Every structure is written in C-alpha cells, then in structure tokens.
mmCIF file of C-alpha atoms and ligand atoms in Angstrom:
data_model
loop_
_atom_site.group_PDB
_atom_site.id
_atom_site.type_symbol
_atom_site.label_atom_id
_atom_site.label_comp_id
_atom_site.label_asym_id
_atom_site.label_seq_id
_atom_site.Cartn_x
_atom_site.Cartn_y
_atom_site.Cartn_z
ATOM 1 C CA MET H 1 2.253 -20.801 15.837
ATOM 2 C CA THR H 2 3.140 -20.609 19.410
ATOM 3 C CA GLY H 3 6.342 -22.331 20.040
ATOM 4 C CA THR H 4 9.701 -19.981 19.935
ATOM 5 C CA VAL H 5 11.189 -22.145 17.416
ATOM 6 C CA ALA H 6 8.721 -22.554 14.812
ATOM 7 C CA THR H 7 8.619 -18.560 15.371
ATOM 8 C CA ARG H 8 12.511 -18.338 14.927
ATOM 9 C CA SER H 9 12.191 -20.621 11.979
ATOM 10 C CA VAL H 10 9.269 -18.138 10.167
ATOM 11 C CA LEU H 11 11.587 -14.634 11.146
ATOM 12 C CA ALA H 12 14.769 -16.521 9.797
ATOM 13 C CA ARG H 13 13.383 -17.788 6.347
ATOM 14 C CA ALA H 14 11.763 -13.905 5.840
ATOM 15 C CA GLU H 15 15.228 -12.723 6.892
ATOM 16 C CA ARG H 16 16.730 -14.314 4.377
ATOM 17 C CA VAL H 17 14.632 -14.013 0.978
ATOM 18 C CA ALA H 18 15.092 -10.071 2.259
ATOM 19 C CA GLU H 19 18.806 -10.170 1.972
ATOM 20 C CA GLU H 20 19.493 -13.040 -0.944
ATOM 21 C CA VAL H 21 16.239 -12.362 -2.783
ATOM 22 C CA LEU H 22 14.733 -8.557 -2.748
ATOM 23 C CA PHE H 23 17.463 -6.369 -1.528
ATOM 24 C CA PRO H 24 19.589 -7.007 -4.438
ATOM 25 C CA ALA H 25 16.953 -6.789 -6.718
ATOM 26 C CA ALA H 26 15.190 -3.400 -5.226
ATOM 27 C CA LEU H 27 17.253 -0.950 -7.233
ATOM 28 C CA LYS H 28 16.600 -2.457 -10.473
ATOM 29 C CA THR H 29 12.699 -3.252 -9.476
ATOM 30 C CA ASP H 30 11.999 0.281 -8.342
ATOM 31 C CA ALA H 31 14.194 1.278 -11.561
ATOM 32 C CA THR H 32 12.287 -0.631 -13.866
ATOM 33 C CA GLY H 33 8.639 -0.451 -11.807
ATOM 34 C CA VAL H 34 8.422 -3.670 -12.708
ATOM 35 C CA LEU H 35 8.051 -6.837 -9.962
ATOM 36 C CA PRO H 36 9.801 -9.988 -10.688
ATOM 37 C CA PRO H 37 7.439 -12.730 -10.119
ATOM 38 C CA SER H 38 9.951 -14.876 -8.708
ATOM 39 C CA HIS H 39 9.883 -12.448 -5.662
ATOM 40 C CA LEU H 40 5.933 -13.464 -5.220
ATOM 41 C CA ASP H 41 6.649 -16.971 -5.945
ATOM 42 C CA ARG H 42 9.056 -17.456 -3.253
ATOM 43 C CA LEU H 43 7.131 -15.888 -0.768
ATOM 44 C CA ALA H 44 4.385 -18.710 -1.885
ATOM 45 C CA ASP H 45 6.822 -21.092 -1.599
ATOM 46 C CA GLU H 46 7.681 -19.911 2.163
ATOM 47 C CA GLY H 47 4.243 -20.505 2.947
ATOM 48 C CA PHE H 48 3.849 -16.568 3.425
ATOM 49 C CA TYR H 49 0.860 -15.749 1.759
ATOM 50 C CA GLY H 50 -0.491 -18.242 4.675
ATOM 51 C CA LEU H 51 1.051 -16.063 7.160
ATOM 52 C CA PHE H 52 -2.066 -15.409 8.716
ATOM 53 C CA GLY H 53 -3.944 -18.417 8.088
ATOM 54 C CA PRO H 54 -4.844 -22.099 10.050
ATOM 55 C CA ARG H 55 -2.778 -24.385 9.975
ATOM 56 C CA GLU H 56 -5.953 -26.989 8.631
ATOM 57 C CA PHE H 57 -5.511 -25.253 5.488
ATOM 58 C CA GLY H 58 -1.988 -24.824 5.279
ATOM 59 C CA GLY H 59 -1.350 -21.991 6.894
ATOM 60 C CA LEU H 60 1.109 -20.945 9.424
ATOM 61 C CA GLU H 61 -1.332 -19.262 11.878
ATOM 62 C CA VAL H 62 1.130 -16.705 12.951
ATOM 63 C CA ASP H 63 1.249 -14.608 16.156
ATOM 64 C CA PRO H 64 0.191 -11.644 15.651
ATOM 65 C CA ALA H 65 3.499 -9.549 16.576
ATOM 66 C CA VAL H 66 5.511 -12.113 14.532
ATOM 67 C CA GLY H 67 3.333 -11.597 11.453
ATOM 68 C CA CYS H 68 4.327 -8.215 11.724
ATOM 69 C CA ARG H 69 7.931 -8.917 12.504
ATOM 70 C CA VAL H 70 7.634 -10.763 9.038
ATOM 71 C CA VAL H 71 5.878 -7.852 7.050
ATOM 72 C CA GLU H 72 8.577 -5.740 8.503
ATOM 73 C CA THR H 73 11.685 -7.612 7.716
ATOM 74 C CA LEU H 74 9.878 -8.078 3.938
ATOM 75 C CA ALA H 75 9.723 -4.778 3.791
ATOM 76 C CA SER H 76 12.954 -3.867 4.741
ATOM 77 C CA GLY H 77 13.811 -5.940 1.876
ATOM 78 C CA CYS H 78 11.813 -4.240 -1.274
ATOM 79 C CA LEU H 79 8.583 -2.355 -0.004
ATOM 80 C CA ALA H 80 7.404 -2.907 -3.611
ATOM 81 C CA THR H 81 7.521 -6.596 -3.066
ATOM 82 C CA ALA H 82 5.898 -6.176 0.499
ATOM 83 C CA PHE H 83 3.552 -3.689 -0.712
ATOM 84 C CA VAL H 84 1.780 -6.343 -2.902
ATOM 85 C CA TRP H 85 1.883 -9.718 -0.539
ATOM 86 C CA LEU H 86 0.672 -7.411 2.482
ATOM 87 C CA GLN H 87 -2.918 -6.956 0.556
ATOM 88 C CA HIS H 88 -3.531 -10.785 -0.024
ATOM 89 C CA HIS H 89 -3.951 -11.275 4.100
ATOM 90 C CA GLY H 90 -7.324 -9.703 4.965
ATOM 91 C CA ALA H 91 -8.928 -11.608 1.990
ATOM 92 C CA VAL H 92 -6.894 -14.681 3.929
ATOM 93 C CA LYS H 93 -8.790 -13.726 7.723
ATOM 94 C CA ALA H 94 -11.883 -12.717 6.332
ATOM 95 C CA VAL H 95 -12.349 -16.204 4.341
ATOM 96 C CA ALA H 96 -11.009 -17.803 7.517
ATOM 97 C CA ALA H 97 -14.399 -15.819 9.297
ATOM 98 C CA SER H 98 -16.665 -16.631 7.119
ATOM 99 C CA GLU H 99 -19.628 -18.239 7.860
ATOM 100 C CA ASN H 100 -20.829 -18.220 4.287
ATOM 101 C CA PRO H 101 -21.485 -22.449 3.186
ATOM 102 C CA GLY H 102 -18.526 -23.407 0.998
ATOM 103 C CA VAL H 103 -15.910 -19.864 1.392
ATOM 104 C CA ARG H 104 -14.169 -21.732 3.922
ATOM 105 C CA GLU H 105 -13.296 -24.839 1.899
ATOM 106 C CA GLN H 106 -13.211 -23.823 -1.598
ATOM 107 C CA TRP H 107 -10.811 -20.932 -0.840
ATOM 108 C CA LEU H 108 -8.890 -21.131 2.613
ATOM 109 C CA GLY H 109 -6.236 -23.951 0.894
ATOM 110 C CA PRO H 110 -5.704 -22.021 -2.485
ATOM 111 C CA LEU H 111 -5.391 -18.426 -0.596
ATOM 112 C CA CYS H 112 -3.051 -19.609 2.233
ATOM 113 C CA ARG H 113 -0.927 -21.748 -0.412
ATOM 114 C CA GLY H 114 -0.829 -18.685 -2.758
ATOM 115 C CA ALA H 115 -2.083 -20.443 -5.747
ATOM 116 C CA ARG H 116 -4.761 -17.532 -5.710
ATOM 117 C CA ARG H 117 -3.230 -14.006 -4.527
ATOM 118 C CA ALA H 118 -5.667 -11.446 -3.795
ATOM 119 C CA GLY H 119 -5.106 -7.285 -3.871
ATOM 120 C CA THR H 120 -7.646 -5.607 -1.479
ATOM 121 C CA VAL H 121 -10.667 -2.980 -2.538
ATOM 122 C CA ASN H 122 -11.621 -0.503 0.378
ATOM 123 C CA ALA H 123 -12.530 2.783 -0.307
ATOM 124 C CA ALA H 124 -16.500 1.407 0.528
ATOM 125 C CA LEU H 125 -14.636 1.878 4.098
ATOM 126 C CA ARG H 126 -14.180 5.391 4.002
ATOM 127 C CA PRO H 127 -16.627 7.768 5.727
ATOM 128 C CA GLY H 128 -19.039 9.365 3.374
ATOM 129 C CA PRO H 129 -20.905 8.018 0.337
ATOM 130 C CA ALA H 130 -19.907 4.297 -0.580
ATOM 131 C CA ALA H 131 -17.513 4.800 -3.793
ATOM 132 C CA VAL H 132 -19.045 0.731 -4.368
ATOM 133 C CA ARG H 133 -22.289 0.267 -4.040
ATOM 134 C CA ALA H 134 -23.522 -3.214 -3.414
ATOM 135 C CA ARG H 135 -27.219 -3.556 -5.012
ATOM 136 C CA PRO H 136 -29.288 -7.700 -4.706
ATOM 137 C CA VAL H 137 -29.786 -9.626 -7.724
ATOM 138 C CA ALA H 138 -31.100 -13.218 -8.425
ATOM 139 C CA GLY H 139 -27.648 -15.065 -7.731
ATOM 140 C CA GLY H 140 -25.536 -12.207 -5.953
ATOM 141 C CA TYR H 141 -24.978 -8.182 -6.140
ATOM 142 C CA ILE H 142 -24.483 -6.027 -9.043
ATOM 143 C CA LEU H 143 -21.266 -3.492 -8.053
ATOM 144 C CA ASP H 144 -21.552 -0.175 -8.996
ATOM 145 C CA GLY H 145 -18.133 2.244 -8.343
ATOM 146 C CA GLU H 146 -14.491 3.775 -9.245
ATOM 147 C CA VAL H 147 -11.713 2.896 -6.481
ATOM 148 C CA ALA H 148 -9.100 5.474 -7.102
ATOM 149 C CA TRP H 149 -5.892 2.774 -5.060
ATOM 150 C CA VAL H 150 -5.735 -0.886 -5.803
ATOM 151 C CA THR H 151 -2.541 -2.600 -5.275
ATOM 152 C CA GLY H 152 -1.017 -5.632 -6.923
ATOM 153 C CA TRP H 153 -2.819 -5.648 -10.727
ATOM 154 C CA GLY H 154 -1.378 -8.227 -12.625
ATOM 155 C CA HIS H 155 0.275 -10.211 -9.412
ATOM 156 C CA VAL H 156 -3.434 -10.805 -8.046
ATOM 157 C CA ASP H 157 -6.194 -13.025 -9.624
ATOM 158 C CA THR H 158 -9.006 -12.077 -6.644
ATOM 159 C CA LEU H 159 -9.823 -8.483 -5.444
ATOM 160 C CA PHE H 160 -11.284 -9.149 -1.828
ATOM 161 C CA THR H 161 -13.550 -6.422 -2.658
ATOM 162 C CA ALA H 162 -16.067 -3.858 0.019
ATOM 163 C CA ALA H 163 -18.912 -2.517 -1.273
ATOM 164 C CA ARG H 164 -22.105 -1.445 0.873
ATOM 165 C CA ASP H 165 -26.012 -1.722 0.213
ATOM 166 C CA GLU H 166 -28.728 0.273 0.964
ATOM 167 C CA GLN H 167 -29.027 -0.839 3.820
ATOM 168 C CA ASP H 168 -25.813 0.447 4.320
ATOM 169 C CA THR H 169 -24.490 -2.901 5.395
ATOM 170 C CA VAL H 170 -20.653 -3.629 4.371
ATOM 171 C CA ILE H 171 -20.648 -6.436 1.374
ATOM 172 C CA TRP H 172 -17.213 -8.772 1.314
ATOM 173 C CA ALA H 173 -16.843 -10.101 -1.805
ATOM 174 C CA LEU H 174 -14.719 -11.990 -3.923
ATOM 175 C CA LEU H 175 -13.713 -10.332 -7.052
ATOM 176 C CA ASP H 176 -11.810 -12.142 -10.517
ATOM 177 C CA ALA H 177 -9.291 -9.959 -11.306
ATOM 178 C CA GLU H 178 -9.790 -9.667 -14.425
ATOM 179 C CA GLU H 179 -10.476 -6.856 -17.531
ATOM 180 C CA SER H 180 -13.979 -7.493 -18.542
ATOM 181 C CA ALA H 181 -16.613 -4.629 -20.122
ATOM 182 C CA THR H 182 -17.809 -4.710 -16.732
ATOM 183 C CA LEU H 183 -14.402 -4.234 -14.547
ATOM 184 C CA THR H 184 -11.902 -1.458 -16.171
ATOM 185 C CA ILE H 185 -8.171 -0.510 -15.040
ATOM 186 C CA LYS H 186 -6.283 2.493 -15.551
ATOM 187 C CA ARG H 187 -2.543 1.636 -13.372
ATOM 188 C CA LEU H 188 -1.429 5.073 -11.896
ATOM 189 C CA GLU H 189 2.134 6.612 -11.705
ATOM 190 C CA LEU H 190 3.512 6.609 -8.605
ATOM 191 C CA VAL H 191 6.710 8.707 -7.380
ATOM 192 C CA ALA H 192 7.538 5.247 -6.318
ATOM 193 C CA LEU H 193 6.585 1.355 -5.205
ATOM 194 C CA ASN H 194 5.219 1.862 -8.794
ATOM 195 C CA ALA H 195 6.382 -1.575 -9.698
ATOM 196 C CA SER H 196 2.839 -2.202 -6.962
ATOM 197 C CA TYR H 197 1.503 -1.443 -10.481
ATOM 198 C CA THR H 198 -1.225 0.456 -8.709
ATOM 199 C CA ALA H 199 -3.970 1.590 -9.900
ATOM 200 C CA ASN H 200 -7.992 2.481 -10.658
ATOM 201 C CA VAL H 201 -10.889 -0.117 -10.882
ATOM 202 C CA CYS H 202 -13.875 1.256 -12.030
ATOM 203 C CA LEU H 203 -16.961 -1.462 -12.086
ATOM 204 C CA SER H 204 -20.222 -0.621 -14.301
ATOM 205 C CA GLY H 205 -22.652 -2.908 -13.403
ATOM 206 C CA HIS H 206 -20.293 -6.623 -11.764
ATOM 207 C CA PHE H 207 -21.906 -9.273 -10.978
ATOM 208 C CA VAL H 208 -21.264 -11.168 -8.581
ATOM 209 C CA PRO H 209 -22.442 -15.011 -7.110
ATOM 210 C CA ALA H 210 -23.952 -15.035 -3.306
ATOM 211 C CA GLU H 211 -21.261 -17.432 -3.253
ATOM 212 C CA ARG H 212 -18.140 -15.300 -3.323
ATOM 213 C CA MET H 213 -19.587 -13.398 -0.274
ATOM 214 C CA THR H 214 -17.113 -14.009 2.968
ATOM 215 C CA GLY H 215 -19.541 -11.506 5.081
ATOM 216 C CA THR H 216 -21.368 -8.543 6.180
ATOM 217 C CA LEU H 217 -21.091 -5.853 8.762
ATOM 218 C CA PRO H 218 -23.436 -2.433 9.833
ATOM 219 C CA PHE H 219 -21.395 0.290 8.209
ATOM 220 C CA ALA H 220 -21.700 1.970 11.718
ATOM 221 C CA ASP H 221 -19.383 -1.079 12.708
ATOM 222 C CA TRP H 222 -16.366 -0.547 10.743
ATOM 223 C CA PRO H 223 -14.306 1.955 12.526
ATOM 224 C CA ALA H 224 -14.557 0.004 15.925
ATOM 225 C CA ARG H 225 -13.239 -2.713 13.789
ATOM 226 C CA ASP H 226 -11.077 -0.772 11.147
ATOM 227 C CA ALA H 227 -9.484 0.960 14.647
ATOM 228 C CA ALA H 228 -8.292 -2.673 16.446
ATOM 229 C CA GLY H 229 -6.685 -3.555 12.592
ATOM 230 C CA LEU H 230 -3.889 -0.344 12.208
ATOM 231 C CA ARG H 231 -0.738 -1.416 13.621
ATOM 232 C CA MET H 232 0.606 -4.406 10.342
ATOM 233 C CA ASN H 233 1.054 -1.066 7.291
ATOM 234 C CA GLY H 234 3.010 0.522 10.659
ATOM 235 C CA SER H 235 5.603 -2.303 10.104
ATOM 236 C CA LEU H 236 6.272 -1.096 6.068
ATOM 237 C CA ALA H 237 7.734 1.861 8.319
ATOM 238 C CA LEU H 238 9.407 -0.103 9.959
ATOM 239 C CA GLY H 239 11.052 -1.539 7.242
ATOM 240 C CA VAL H 240 12.119 1.313 5.562
ATOM 241 C CA ALA H 241 14.160 2.927 8.847
ATOM 242 C CA ASP H 242 15.315 -0.857 9.350
ATOM 243 C CA ARG H 243 17.216 -0.672 6.405
ATOM 244 C CA CYS H 244 18.121 2.984 6.516
ATOM 245 C CA ARG H 245 20.031 1.741 9.386
ATOM 246 C CA ARG H 246 21.920 -1.093 8.186
ATOM 247 C CA LEU H 247 22.863 1.643 5.307
ATOM 248 C CA MET H 248 24.794 3.827 7.770
ATOM 249 C CA ASP H 249 26.203 3.610 10.977
ATOM 250 C CA PRO H 250 22.723 3.688 13.081
ATOM 251 C CA GLY H 251 23.414 5.788 16.059
ATOM 252 C CA PRO H 252 20.500 5.886 18.153
ATOM 253 C CA LEU H 253 18.233 4.643 15.448
ATOM 254 C CA THR H 254 18.755 0.993 16.617
ATOM 255 C CA GLU H 255 17.044 2.074 19.706
ATOM 256 C CA GLU H 256 14.181 4.237 18.162
ATOM 257 C CA VAL H 257 13.423 1.308 15.902
ATOM 258 C CA ALA H 258 13.429 -0.964 18.536
ATOM 259 C CA ALA H 259 11.293 1.588 20.608
ATOM 260 C CA CYS H 260 9.172 2.271 17.611
ATOM 261 C CA ARG H 261 7.913 -1.576 17.177
ATOM 262 C CA ALA H 262 7.134 -1.608 21.044
ATOM 263 C CA ARG H 263 5.170 0.600 21.005
ATOM 264 C CA LEU H 264 2.463 -0.576 17.764
ATOM 265 C CA ASP H 265 2.672 -3.605 19.054
ATOM 266 C CA GLU H 266 1.670 -2.560 22.922
ATOM 267 C CA ALA H 267 -0.230 0.144 21.543
ATOM 268 C CA ASP H 268 -4.370 -0.385 22.005
ATOM 269 C CA ALA H 269 -6.804 1.179 18.911
ATOM 270 C CA THR H 270 -7.006 4.745 21.033
ATOM 271 C CA ASP H 271 -2.583 4.639 21.200
ATOM 272 C CA LEU H 272 -2.640 2.916 17.521
ATOM 273 C CA PRO H 273 -2.626 6.597 15.183
ATOM 274 C CA ASN H 274 0.126 7.905 17.073
ATOM 275 C CA ALA H 275 2.045 5.185 17.361
ATOM 276 C CA ARG H 276 1.650 4.412 12.887
ATOM 277 C CA ALA H 277 2.182 8.288 12.810
ATOM 278 C CA ALA H 278 5.851 7.705 14.918
ATOM 279 C CA ALA H 279 6.892 4.964 12.807
ATOM 280 C CA SER H 280 5.751 6.978 9.380
ATOM 281 C CA GLU H 281 7.971 9.802 10.537
ATOM 282 C CA LEU H 282 10.847 7.756 12.079
ATOM 283 C CA ALA H 283 11.049 6.202 8.402
ATOM 284 C CA VAL H 284 11.638 9.847 6.726
ATOM 285 C CA ARG H 285 13.586 11.338 9.602
ATOM 286 C CA ALA H 286 15.917 7.549 8.814
ATOM 287 C CA ALA H 287 15.510 7.902 4.771
ATOM 288 C CA THR H 288 16.972 11.690 5.083
ATOM 289 C CA THR H 289 19.408 10.772 7.843
ATOM 290 C CA LEU H 290 20.525 7.887 5.025
ATOM 291 C CA ILE H 291 21.206 10.879 2.611
ATOM 292 C CA VAL H 292 22.946 13.286 4.641
ATOM 293 C CA SER H 293 25.612 10.841 5.527
ATOM 294 C CA SER H 294 26.392 9.659 2.314
ATOM 295 C CA GLY H 295 26.656 12.660 0.920
ATOM 296 C CA ALA H 296 25.880 13.703 -3.144
ATOM 297 C CA PRO H 297 25.894 10.149 -4.242
ATOM 298 C CA SER H 298 22.726 9.230 -2.586
ATOM 299 C CA VAL H 299 20.760 11.049 -5.102
ATOM 300 C CA LEU H 300 21.896 8.911 -7.690
ATOM 301 C CA LEU H 301 19.406 6.602 -8.738
ATOM 302 C CA SER H 302 21.807 3.374 -7.974
ATOM 303 C CA GLU H 303 21.717 4.132 -4.403
ATOM 304 C CA HIS H 304 19.052 3.314 -1.906
ATOM 305 C CA GLY H 305 18.970 6.532 -0.026
ATOM 306 C CA GLN H 306 16.830 8.037 -2.798
ATOM 307 C CA ARG H 307 14.690 4.964 -2.963
ATOM 308 C CA LEU H 308 14.435 4.753 0.656
ATOM 309 C CA LEU H 309 13.177 8.440 0.925
ATOM 310 C CA ARG H 310 10.397 8.261 -1.879
ATOM 311 C CA GLU H 311 9.075 4.694 -0.380
ATOM 312 C CA ALA H 312 8.773 6.619 2.855
ATOM 313 C CA ALA H 313 6.764 9.795 1.700
ATOM 314 C CA VAL H 314 4.362 7.235 -0.070
ATOM 315 C CA LEU H 315 4.183 5.837 3.674
ATOM 316 C CA LEU H 316 2.805 9.259 5.162
ATOM 317 C CA VAL H 317 -0.045 8.622 3.144
ATOM 318 C CA PHE H 318 -0.657 5.417 2.425
ATOM 319 C CA GLY H 319 -3.542 2.923 4.659
ATOM 320 C CA SER H 320 -4.191 6.668 6.330
ATOM 321 C CA ARG H 321 -6.525 7.914 8.669
ATOM 322 C CA ARG H 322 -7.699 10.984 9.965
ATOM 323 C CA ALA H 323 -6.092 10.496 13.349
ATOM 324 C CA ILE H 324 -2.746 9.452 11.677
ATOM 325 C CA ARG H 325 -2.457 12.134 9.612
ATOM 326 C CA ASP H 326 -3.504 14.964 12.224
ATOM 327 C CA GLU H 327 -0.694 13.433 14.303
ATOM 328 C CA LEU H 328 1.940 13.797 11.661
ATOM 329 C CA LEU H 329 0.670 17.344 10.919
ATOM 330 C CA ARG H 330 1.203 17.879 14.547
ATOM 331 C CA ARG H 331 4.016 16.334 14.869
ATOM 332 C CA MET H 332 5.658 17.968 11.734
ATOM 333 C CA LYS H 333 3.853 21.364 12.550
ATOM 334 C CA SER H 334 5.584 21.683 16.538
ATOM 335 C CA ARG H 335 9.195 20.916 15.573
HETATM 336 C C1 FAD M 401 -0.076 3.944 -2.845
HETATM 337 C C2 FAD M 401 -1.061 3.607 -2.739
HETATM 338 C C3 FAD M 401 -2.184 2.065 -2.804
HETATM 339 C C4 FAD M 401 -2.934 2.244 -1.816
HETATM 340 N N1 FAD M 401 -3.336 0.394 -2.605
HETATM 341 C C5 FAD M 401 -4.433 -0.049 -2.095
HETATM 342 C C6 FAD M 401 -5.104 -0.759 -2.509
HETATM 343 O O1 FAD M 401 -4.837 -1.616 -2.640
HETATM 344 N N2 FAD M 401 -7.087 -1.148 -1.650
HETATM 345 C C7 FAD M 401 -7.228 0.065 -1.283
HETATM 346 O O2 FAD M 401 -8.429 -0.337 -0.494
HETATM 347 N N3 FAD M 401 -7.003 1.407 -0.611
HETATM 348 C C8 FAD M 401 -5.002 1.072 -0.879
HETATM 349 N N4 FAD M 401 -4.562 2.205 -0.686
HETATM 350 C C9 FAD M 401 -5.793 3.242 0.306
HETATM 351 C C10 FAD M 401 -5.328 3.906 1.155
HETATM 352 O O3 FAD M 401 -4.909 2.349 1.490
HETATM 353 C C11 FAD M 401 -5.927 4.456 1.972
HETATM 354 O O4 FAD M 401 -7.633 4.678 1.773
HETATM 355 C C12 FAD M 401 -5.202 6.225 1.877
HETATM 356 O O5 FAD M 401 -4.354 6.408 1.791
HETATM 357 C C13 FAD M 401 -5.856 7.013 2.756
HETATM 358 O O6 FAD M 401 -5.371 7.984 1.189
HETATM 359 P P1 FAD M 401 -6.061 9.768 1.778
HETATM 360 O O7 FAD M 401 -5.204 10.491 3.503
HETATM 361 O O8 FAD M 401 -6.430 10.472 1.156
HETATM 362 O O9 FAD M 401 -7.828 9.154 2.412
HETATM 363 P P2 FAD M 401 -9.126 9.399 1.684
HETATM 364 O O10 FAD M 401 -8.888 8.167 0.575
HETATM 365 O O11 FAD M 401 -9.329 11.273 1.162
HETATM 366 O O12 FAD M 401 -9.964 9.047 3.394
HETATM 367 C C14 FAD M 401 -10.703 10.463 3.349
HETATM 368 C C15 FAD M 401 -11.253 9.374 4.649
HETATM 369 O O13 FAD M 401 -11.007 7.796 5.248
HETATM 370 C C16 FAD M 401 -11.099 7.507 5.958
HETATM 371 N N5 FAD M 401 -10.509 6.138 5.063
HETATM 372 C C17 FAD M 401 -9.984 5.571 4.166
HETATM 373 N N6 FAD M 401 -9.582 4.343 4.749
HETATM 374 C C18 FAD M 401 -10.640 4.016 5.236
HETATM 375 C C19 FAD M 401 -10.584 2.332 5.814
HETATM 376 N N7 FAD M 401 -10.152 1.413 4.823
HETATM 377 N N8 FAD M 401 -11.180 2.072 6.568
HETATM 378 C C20 FAD M 401 -12.248 3.232 7.250
HETATM 379 N N9 FAD M 401 -11.825 4.802 6.897
HETATM 380 C C21 FAD M 401 -10.989 5.276 5.661
HETATM 381 C C22 FAD M 401 -9.186 7.729 6.327
HETATM 382 O O14 FAD M 401 -9.934 8.255 7.834
HETATM 383 C C23 FAD M 401 -9.344 9.224 5.893
HETATM 384 O O15 FAD M 401 -8.955 10.533 6.600
HETATM 385 C C24 FAD M 401 -3.628 2.531 -1.432
HETATM 386 C C25 FAD M 401 -3.039 3.785 -1.376
HETATM 387 C C26 FAD M 401 -1.477 4.466 -2.076
HETATM 388 C C27 FAD M 401 -1.124 5.603 -1.320
#
C-alpha cells in the first residue's frame, strides 16, 4: 500500500479499534487473563491479519513503516491482543514467499482474511542444539522437541514452526494447533500478558506432510536474516510508552517516543539491537513515570499504571537477542 489516503485510512482504523475496542477492555483483559475472541475477530474484519499480505490474496500490503505504526497503535490499546495477533505475520510473509507448489494458493487467502490464524514456534532458530528437530520420512517430516514459548494457544489454529534437520537446514512448516498424542501443551503463568495464553509446546514424533512446508534455509544463513527482521517487536514497546504518554502530562515523552520510533525506522541491522533496547527502556521509564506521577492509586489493579509497568517488564525480555540484552544491561548499569 503506497497511496497516502489508503495509508491514512489504515492508520485511522487502527486508532479507532485501539481507542474504541481494545483500550476500554484492557484492564479487564489483563485482570481476567482472558482475551475476548471479538478483539481478534475485529482485527480480521479490518483486514489486519493481512497487513503484510499481497493484495491479490486480499492483503493490505502496507509499507513496513506503516505496518509498524499499526502494531504500535494496537499495542497502545491492548498489548495482549496485539501480542497474539503479531505472531501471525511471520506465517503470512513465509507463505507469500514460498516456492513450494500450492502453498500460496491454499494458505494465503485464509491467512490474509484471518480465517486461519497463526502462532509462531521459533525456538529452533536459537543458537546451539536445535530445540525442534526434523527427520525426513516418506511424505514429509517427523518433528521432535520442546518449545518453551508459544503465544496465542486457543486463538490460533496454525503453528508456523521452525525445525532443523541433520544437515542443520531450517525447515519451516504449518502445523495444526491441536492437542494430540504427538502435540501437547502446558499453559505458562505470566506476570503480564497472561491473556495471550502463552504455552509450552511438546512435539513428540509429530508428522507434518511435505505440502505443509513453506521453505528451507541453511541455519548458517539465519542470523543475517534474523538481524534484519528485528524492527517490528520494537513497536510493542513504543505502544506501551505511547499509552503512558497519553495517560499523563506527557512532558518530553512526546518527543522521546517520536525519536525512538524514527531511530527504529531508520536503523540498519547493526543499529537495530540498540534501537530495540532504547525502545524497551523507554517503555519501562514511561510506565514508571506514569506510576510516580499518578501517585499511590496507580498501584491499584483498577489502574493502568501497574498494568503497563508489568507489560513493559515482559517486553524487556520478549523477542530479545544477545545484542539487545547486552545494550539494555549496559544502559541500566551505567545510570
Ligand atoms: C511472554 C513471551 C512470549 C513468547 N512467545 C513466543 C512465541 O509465540 N513464539 C516464539 O517462537 N517465541 C516466543 N517467545 C520467545 C522470544 O521470542 C525470545 O526467544 C525470547 O524472548 C528470548 O529469551 P531469552 O533472552 O531468555 O533468550 P533465550 O531464549 O535463552 O535464547 C538464547 C539466545 O538465543 C537468541 N535467540 C532467541 N530467539 C532467537 C531467534 N528466533 N533467532 C535467532 N536467535 C534467537 C538470542 O540471542 C538469545 O540471547 C516468547 C517469550 C516471552 C517472554
């Protein structure tokens, strides 16, 4: 999407959903740990499941910077909702780029419409031994492994899953998100974002047919691709910081959020970890400032300050990388 009017319309719709639907329910969603399915249905109705999908398959195909602004806006409304929805886009992008015959045709339309909704299983992409291993068998692969973090259980029907074979090639495949004898889950209790229903997933001899594969990549080539893709999670932290700004006399926070966003937008792969760390730190500082400026009532469960501070804490470690963590620690120790 390149037209200014179309871009404005997407951003205006995101703002409306955030203000009219997500934010009014954010405290209840946080307190109950239950994400209303209607939140995600509304995002599907707005076409946001196809935010990065090609137009020929019903996607909005927005520019990356516009997409990040939508993520930030929705995160400022309700981080749990945005968090679950955000996991979906890796599957859309992988399917759009897939050269496996039939995959685009079968999956892209339903994924862009949100008729199919995906979570992400990335643990095999971490350095060291693969958390999920893939063994070739007739007609597909057998997957084995245990994955600590999979967000959105119960809200997704598809798991966009990475695994590594014996040659250390990454295989990405679309699994059904259904408990079975070979796929079991255990819910994790989180300090915030509990409504995201993040779970531990265990794959034990789980078969995935070859036609569910989206692509492969030598694992040695993954770090470069990963480094270039770190931008978007920074928008979650910006969303938290921006909500804090809106809830108080913002002072210099208005300029700081804008500067942090500009730095993320302009960063190359080398500067992205620092820009991500800056965004995470800003979210924590903004939430702390909101709490201090609002006084004692801000620690009541009925107030947003405590929710936003807990959410900012989760964003200090979610989607982190060694360079992001090192930069965050450097910033915190040097104060
Ligand atoms: C609340 C919550 C929900 C999460 N939901 C999901 C989810 O739905 N799906 C999912 O896949 N993960 C999910 N994660 C995991 C997350 O994406 C990161 O892997 C994790 O936050 C990094 O944690 P860590 O700093 O403890 O590093 P570790 O997990 O101990 O990883 C060690 C190192 O591996 C590197 N690393 C981690 N992930 C990758 C990667 N993908 N590519 C390359 N290098 C990597 C980092 O440099 C890190 O320092 C979730 C995490 C949290 C806290």
